[in-house]
GROMACS .gro file of C-alpha atoms in nm:
model
  293
    1MET     CA    1  -1.502  -0.657   0.494
    2SER     CA    2  -1.311  -0.891   0.265
    3VAL     CA    3  -1.420  -1.225   0.152
    4SER     CA    4  -1.242  -1.504   0.361
    5PRO     CA    5  -0.984  -1.697   0.145
    6SER     CA    6  -1.088  -2.024   0.316
    7SER     CA    7  -1.457  -1.961   0.225
    8THR     CA    8  -1.384  -1.898  -0.141
    9GLN     CA    9  -1.076  -2.110  -0.221
   10SER     CA   10  -1.292  -2.382  -0.391
   11ALA     CA   11  -1.462  -2.106  -0.606
   12ALA     CA   12  -1.134  -1.939  -0.695
   13PRO     CA   13  -1.014  -1.966  -1.057
   14VAL     CA   14  -0.765  -2.236  -1.159
   15ILE     CA   15  -0.438  -2.103  -1.290
   16VAL     CA   16  -0.332  -2.298  -1.605
   17LEU     CA   17   0.028  -2.257  -1.742
   18VAL     CA   18   0.076  -2.400  -2.089
   19GLU     CA   19   0.417  -2.554  -2.156
   20PRO     CA   20   0.602  -2.333  -1.896
   21GLN     CA   21   0.976  -2.330  -1.959
   22LEU     CA   22   1.136  -2.247  -1.631
   23GLY     CA   23   1.092  -2.387  -1.283
   24GLU     CA   24   1.167  -2.060  -1.134
   25ASN     CA   25   0.884  -1.896  -1.314
   26ILE     CA   26   0.648  -2.170  -1.198
   27GLY     CA   27   0.760  -2.097  -0.839
   28MET     CA   28   0.705  -1.723  -0.874
   29VAL     CA   29   0.358  -1.803  -1.017
   30ALA     CA   30   0.286  -2.003  -0.697
   31ARG     CA   31   0.396  -1.725  -0.480
   32ALA     CA   32   0.191  -1.465  -0.665
   33MET     CA   33  -0.122  -1.706  -0.632
   34ALA     CA   34  -0.070  -1.749  -0.261
   35ASN     CA   35  -0.044  -1.380  -0.211
   36PHE     CA   36  -0.397  -1.328  -0.330
   37GLY     CA   37  -0.571  -1.647  -0.205
   38LEU     CA   38  -0.536  -1.869  -0.512
   39ALA     CA   39  -0.410  -2.231  -0.459
   40GLU     CA   40  -0.496  -2.449  -0.766
   41LEU     CA   41  -0.224  -2.451  -1.028
   42ARG     CA   42  -0.229  -2.681  -1.331
   43LEU     CA   43   0.079  -2.740  -1.566
   44VAL     CA   44   0.039  -2.861  -1.927
   45ASN     CA   45   0.344  -3.030  -2.048
   46PRO     CA   46   0.612  -2.829  -1.850
   47ARG     CA   47   0.936  -2.837  -2.052
   48ASP     CA   48   1.166  -2.931  -1.767
   49GLY     CA   49   0.921  -3.193  -1.621
   50TRP     CA   50   0.776  -3.193  -1.262
   51PRO     CA   51   0.843  -3.186  -0.981
   52SER     CA   52   1.098  -2.908  -0.978
   53GLU     CA   53   1.314  -2.809  -0.685
   54LYS     CA   54   1.387  -2.477  -0.854
   55ALA     CA   55   1.015  -2.412  -0.864
   56ARG     CA   56   0.986  -2.490  -0.487
   57ALA     CA   57   1.265  -2.255  -0.397
   58ALA     CA   58   1.129  -1.975  -0.607
   59ALA     CA   59   0.781  -2.018  -0.446
   60SER     CA   60   0.917  -1.866  -0.120
   61ASN     CA   61   0.716  -2.107   0.118
   62ALA     CA   62   0.400  -2.118  -0.112
   63ASP     CA   63   0.446  -2.491  -0.064
   64HIS     CA   64   0.066  -2.565  -0.051
   65VAL     CA   65   0.054  -2.446  -0.415
   66ILE     CA   66   0.345  -2.637  -0.528
   67ASP     CA   67   0.223  -2.948  -0.353
   68GLY     CA   68  -0.103  -2.935  -0.517
   69VAL     CA   69   0.022  -2.887  -0.879
   70VAL     CA   70  -0.137  -3.135  -1.131
   71VAL     CA   71   0.035  -3.181  -1.469
   72TYR     CA   72  -0.170  -3.255  -1.783
   73PRO     CA   73  -0.049  -3.375  -2.117
   74ASP     CA   74  -0.257  -3.125  -2.323
   75LEU     CA   75  -0.471  -2.809  -2.265
   76ALA     CA   76  -0.805  -2.982  -2.355
   77SER     CA   77  -0.772  -3.217  -2.051
   78ALA     CA   78  -0.643  -2.938  -1.833
   79VAL     CA   79  -0.966  -2.741  -1.863
   80ALA     CA   80  -1.218  -3.018  -1.925
   81ASP     CA   81  -1.387  -2.981  -1.579
   82LEU     CA   82  -1.412  -2.601  -1.592
   83ASN     CA   83  -1.723  -2.412  -1.687
   84PHE     CA   84  -1.564  -2.079  -1.790
   85VAL     CA   85  -1.206  -1.985  -1.906
   86PHE     CA   86  -1.019  -1.671  -1.978
   87ALA     CA   87  -0.712  -1.684  -2.210
   88THR     CA   88  -0.454  -1.402  -2.142
   89THR     CA   89  -0.287  -1.251  -2.442
   90ALA     CA   90  -0.100  -0.931  -2.520
   91ARG     CA   91  -0.188  -0.923  -2.896
   92ALA     CA   92  -0.512  -0.913  -3.092
   93ARG     CA   93  -0.639  -1.253  -3.205
   94ASP     CA   94  -0.877  -1.365  -3.484
   95GLY     CA   95  -1.208  -1.493  -3.385
   96PHE     CA   96  -1.539  -1.370  -3.209
   97LYS     CA   97  -1.440  -1.368  -2.849
   98GLU     CA   98  -1.509  -1.083  -2.600
   99VAL     CA   99  -1.190  -0.904  -2.488
  100ARG     CA  100  -1.178  -0.759  -2.133
  101GLY     CA  101  -0.940  -0.575  -1.916
  102PRO     CA  102  -0.810  -0.725  -1.595
  103VAL     CA  103  -1.055  -0.524  -1.374
  104GLU     CA  104  -1.357  -0.649  -1.568
  105ALA     CA  105  -1.225  -0.993  -1.595
  106GLY     CA  106  -1.169  -1.021  -1.219
  107ARG     CA  107  -1.547  -0.912  -1.166
  108THR     CA  108  -1.659  -1.157  -1.426
  109LEU     CA  109  -1.474  -1.443  -1.263
  110ARG     CA  110  -1.623  -1.340  -0.925
  111GLY     CA  111  -1.969  -1.349  -1.066
  112HIS     CA  112  -1.932  -1.689  -1.214
  113ALA     CA  113  -1.783  -1.820  -0.890
  114VAL     CA  114  -2.083  -1.693  -0.702
  115SER     CA  115  -2.308  -1.871  -0.950
  116GLY     CA  116  -2.128  -2.200  -0.862
  117LEU     CA  117  -1.923  -2.219  -1.182
  118ARG     CA  118  -1.568  -2.339  -1.198
  119THR     CA  119  -1.350  -2.093  -1.367
  120GLY     CA  120  -0.987  -2.087  -1.500
  121ILE     CA  121  -0.723  -1.845  -1.650
  122LEU     CA  122  -0.484  -1.959  -1.916
  123PHE     CA  123  -0.130  -1.833  -1.946
  124GLY     CA  124   0.100  -1.912  -2.233
  125ARG     CA  125   0.470  -1.979  -2.293
  126GLU     CA  126   0.721  -1.733  -2.166
  127ARG     CA  127   0.856  -1.668  -2.522
  128PHE     CA  128   0.539  -1.628  -2.719
  129GLY     CA  129   0.225  -1.698  -2.520
  130LEU     CA  130  -0.067  -1.906  -2.639
  131TYR     CA  131  -0.124  -2.047  -2.985
  132ASN     CA  132  -0.447  -1.941  -3.161
  133GLU     CA  133  -0.593  -2.290  -3.127
  134GLU     CA  134  -0.528  -2.277  -2.749
  135VAL     CA  135  -0.699  -1.936  -2.725
  136SER     CA  136  -0.983  -2.092  -2.907
  137LEU     CA  137  -1.048  -2.331  -2.605
  138ALA     CA  138  -1.128  -2.024  -2.392
  139ASP     CA  139  -1.449  -1.841  -2.345
  140GLU     CA  140  -1.312  -1.498  -2.346
  141ILE     CA  141  -0.980  -1.303  -2.366
  142VAL     CA  142  -0.826  -1.084  -2.106
  143THR     CA  143  -0.549  -0.849  -2.189
  144PHE     CA  144  -0.358  -0.588  -1.992
  145PRO     CA  145  -0.329  -0.210  -2.072
  146VAL     CA  146   0.052  -0.219  -2.114
  147ASP     CA  147   0.274   0.002  -2.332
  148PRO     CA  148   0.242  -0.151  -2.695
  149ARG     CA  149   0.607  -0.079  -2.745
  150PHE     CA  150   0.691  -0.317  -2.467
  151ALA     CA  151   0.395  -0.552  -2.425
  152SER     CA  152   0.555  -0.870  -2.313
  153LEU     CA  153   0.492  -0.956  -1.936
  154ASN     CA  154   0.682  -1.208  -1.735
  155ILE     CA  155   0.433  -1.500  -1.673
  156ALA     CA  156   0.460  -1.454  -1.306
  157GLN     CA  157   0.368  -1.090  -1.329
  158ALA     CA  158   0.068  -1.163  -1.552
  159VAL     CA  159  -0.049  -1.415  -1.289
  160LEU     CA  160  -0.002  -1.163  -1.015
  161LEU     CA  161  -0.211  -0.901  -1.192
  162MET     CA  162  -0.509  -1.135  -1.248
  163SER     CA  163  -0.476  -1.276  -0.888
  164TYR     CA  164  -0.489  -0.934  -0.754
  165GLU     CA  165  -0.792  -0.844  -0.950
  166TRP     CA  166  -0.960  -1.166  -0.835
  167MET     CA  167  -0.894  -1.094  -0.468
  168LYS     CA  168  -1.008  -0.724  -0.516
  169SER     CA  169  -1.329  -0.826  -0.676
  170GLY     CA  170  -1.419  -0.993  -0.354
  171LEU     CA  171  -1.390  -0.699  -0.137
  172GLU     CA  172  -1.699  -0.497  -0.020
  173ASP     CA  173  -1.486  -0.192  -0.100
  174GLU     CA  174  -1.213  -0.218  -0.363
  175THR     CA  175  -1.013   0.050  -0.195
  176GLN     CA  176  -0.998  -0.121   0.150
  177THR     CA  177  -0.661  -0.223   0.297
  178ASN     CA  178  -0.574  -0.500   0.546
  179PHE     CA  179  -0.468  -0.233   0.805
  180THR     CA  180  -0.510   0.141   0.853
  181GLY     CA  181  -0.319   0.422   1.007
  182PRO     CA  182  -0.373   0.530   1.361
  183GLU     CA  183  -0.698   0.685   1.456
  184MET     CA  184  -0.621   1.054   1.559
  185ALA     CA  185  -0.850   1.333   1.680
  186PRO     CA  186  -0.840   1.646   1.461
  187ALA     CA  187  -0.665   1.928   1.641
  188THR     CA  188  -0.883   2.197   1.787
  189LYS     CA  189  -0.833   2.559   1.692
  190ASP     CA  190  -0.728   2.611   2.053
  191GLN     CA  191  -0.450   2.358   2.024
  192LEU     CA  192  -0.337   2.508   1.703
  193HIS     CA  193  -0.340   2.869   1.838
  194GLY     CA  194  -0.135   2.739   2.116
  195LEU     CA  195   0.133   2.617   1.885
  196LEU     CA  196   0.125   2.941   1.696
  197ASN     CA  197   0.147   3.158   1.996
  198HIS     CA  198   0.437   2.951   2.134
  199LEU     CA  199   0.634   2.963   1.807
  200GLU     CA  200   0.568   3.345   1.782
  201ALA     CA  201   0.707   3.401   2.137
  202ALA     CA  202   1.007   3.178   2.074
  203LEU     CA  203   1.095   3.352   1.755
  204ASP     CA  204   1.035   3.697   1.919
  205ALA     CA  205   1.279   3.611   2.205
  206ARG     CA  206   1.553   3.542   1.951
  207GLY     CA  207   1.499   3.852   1.741
  208TYR     CA  208   1.349   3.673   1.430
  209PHE     CA  209   1.104   3.947   1.343
  210ARG     CA  210   1.327   4.212   1.200
  211PRO     CA  211   1.259   4.490   1.118
  212ALA     CA  212   0.998   4.538   1.386
  213ALA     CA  213   0.757   4.702   1.130
  214LYS     CA  214   0.733   4.378   0.937
  215LYS     CA  215   0.645   4.154   1.229
  216PRO     CA  216   0.254   4.158   1.168
  217LYS     CA  217   0.312   4.045   0.811
  218MET     CA  218   0.574   3.784   0.912
  219VAL     CA  219   0.340   3.650   1.179
  220ASP     CA  220   0.061   3.634   0.918
  221ASN     CA  221   0.281   3.431   0.688
  222LEU     CA  222   0.376   3.189   0.957
  223ARG     CA  223   0.003   3.137   1.053
  224SER     CA  224  -0.097   3.091   0.687
  225VAL     CA  225   0.174   2.814   0.635
  226LEU     CA  226   0.073   2.629   0.974
  227THR     CA  227  -0.306   2.652   0.935
  228ARG     CA  228  -0.303   2.490   0.592
  229PRO     CA  229  -0.219   2.114   0.668
  230GLY     CA  230  -0.521   2.031   0.899
  231PHE     CA  231  -0.324   1.898   1.194
  232PHE     CA  232  -0.419   1.617   1.415
  233ALA     CA  233  -0.393   1.667   1.795
  234PRO     CA  234  -0.094   1.424   1.839
  235GLU     CA  235   0.099   1.597   1.566
  236LEU     CA  236   0.062   1.936   1.739
  237LYS     CA  237   0.195   1.775   2.050
  238VAL     CA  238   0.507   1.658   1.858
  239LEU     CA  239   0.553   2.014   1.705
  240ARG     CA  240   0.510   2.181   2.052
  241GLY     CA  241   0.781   1.954   2.190
  242VAL     CA  242   1.013   2.058   1.906
  243VAL     CA  243   0.944   2.419   1.953
  244ALA     CA  244   0.983   2.399   2.327
  245SER     CA  245   1.328   2.210   2.291
  246LEU     CA  246   1.457   2.485   2.058
  247ASP     CA  247   1.297   2.763   2.272
  248TYR     CA  248   1.412   2.665   2.613
  249PHE     CA  249   1.739   2.478   2.561
  250SER     CA  250   2.076   2.555   2.387
  251PRO     CA  251   2.412   2.398   2.323
  252LYS     CA  252   2.515   2.553   2.650
  253GLU     CA  253   2.216   2.428   2.830
  254PRO     CA  254   2.108   2.117   2.651
  255ARG     CA  255   1.804   1.909   2.742
  256GLY     CA  256   1.867   1.692   3.042
  257ALA     CA  257   2.143   1.937   3.182
  258GLY     CA  258   1.918   2.144   3.410
  259TYR     CA  259   1.609   2.359   3.420
  260PRO     CA  260   1.656   2.677   3.213
  261ASP     CA  261   1.536   3.008   3.361
  262ARG     CA  262   1.316   3.088   3.058
  263LYS     CA  263   1.142   2.747   3.086
  264ALA     CA  264   1.101   2.788   3.459
  265LYS     CA  265   0.932   3.134   3.406
  266VAL     CA  266   0.683   3.005   3.153
  267ASP     CA  267   0.598   2.703   3.347
  268HIS     CA  268   0.550   2.900   3.665
  269ALA     CA  269   0.321   3.141   3.474
  270ALA     CA  270   0.124   2.850   3.328
  271HIS     CA  271   0.068   2.684   3.667
  272SER     CA  272  -0.021   3.012   3.835
  273GLY     CA  273  -0.245   3.140   3.571
  274SER     CA  274  -0.032   3.449   3.531
  275VAL     CA  275   0.151   3.579   3.240
  276SER     CA  276   0.420   3.740   3.444
  277THR     CA  277   0.773   3.683   3.355
  278ASP     CA  278   0.940   3.878   3.646
  279GLU     CA  279   1.284   3.770   3.765
  280ASP     CA  280   1.130   3.655   4.104
  281ASP     CA  281   0.912   3.399   3.920
  282MET     CA  282   1.018   3.035   4.045
  283PRO     CA  283   0.967   2.704   3.869
  284PRO     CA  284   0.696   2.473   3.989
  285LEU     CA  285   0.768   2.177   4.203
  286GLY     CA  286   0.890   1.886   4.015
  287GLY     CA  287   1.069   2.082   3.745
  288ARG     CA  288   0.841   1.973   3.469
  289GLY     CA  289   0.652   2.197   3.229
  290LEU     CA  290   0.378   2.175   2.984
  291ASP     CA  291   0.583   2.153   2.661
  292ASN     CA  292   0.556   1.777   2.599
  293ASP     CA  293   0.848   1.691   2.821
   0.00000   0.00000   0.00000
């Protein structure tokens, strides 16, 4: 179970952008924050001023983040009420600060939040990041394991990564997702053997097993291929329907055009408990068989 965004929003880290240059980037930062439950965005001396219609447009309906933006004249005042701050950087810095990766940083932020501390993450200018004296105002450094030949991240991408790690750190299971695939019962061996027997009979009727002496090996190969995946029951039902359509119908007798003789014989045998395929066999009443019609 995930931690409810409403119950942790006040404990979530503050995102601080230092002298951001483009309104579009601020808007994309707001969007990234909203994706992962962050809402408090602070700007330090934005180059083009504030408010910004370009930022709002780029935020893609993250209006609650844009509406809550607070602008500060300097970094010191922007972090004055916080207890713990990370500074993001792509290059090594002088000093004695701990350096953490994003996963560990997310867990650290979560731990401080649980303890009741107010936290923040600093992000620098689009062109060259944070100055050393700005990094010195942080408690620790967080850096991303990027390719050193191309280490520069767009500011919104960097915020997205840290916002994701914050959200993930609050999950009981870090691999959980908001939704899952359908619950399906594993196919029984009887169901699987039914598919294999049907396929073998359909191929036999069309002369697939040639020369006849090689049929046992060809059947073994088919069974080896189809017993590997570990099918679910609904999947076998789909495959049975495909084989049935190819087995009983043809371009001259397409599905929906009638009730082919071969299908009638098989259906009659299935309903009567017999395996007979004599010409006298008649289709069951209703004209529907057991092949996923």
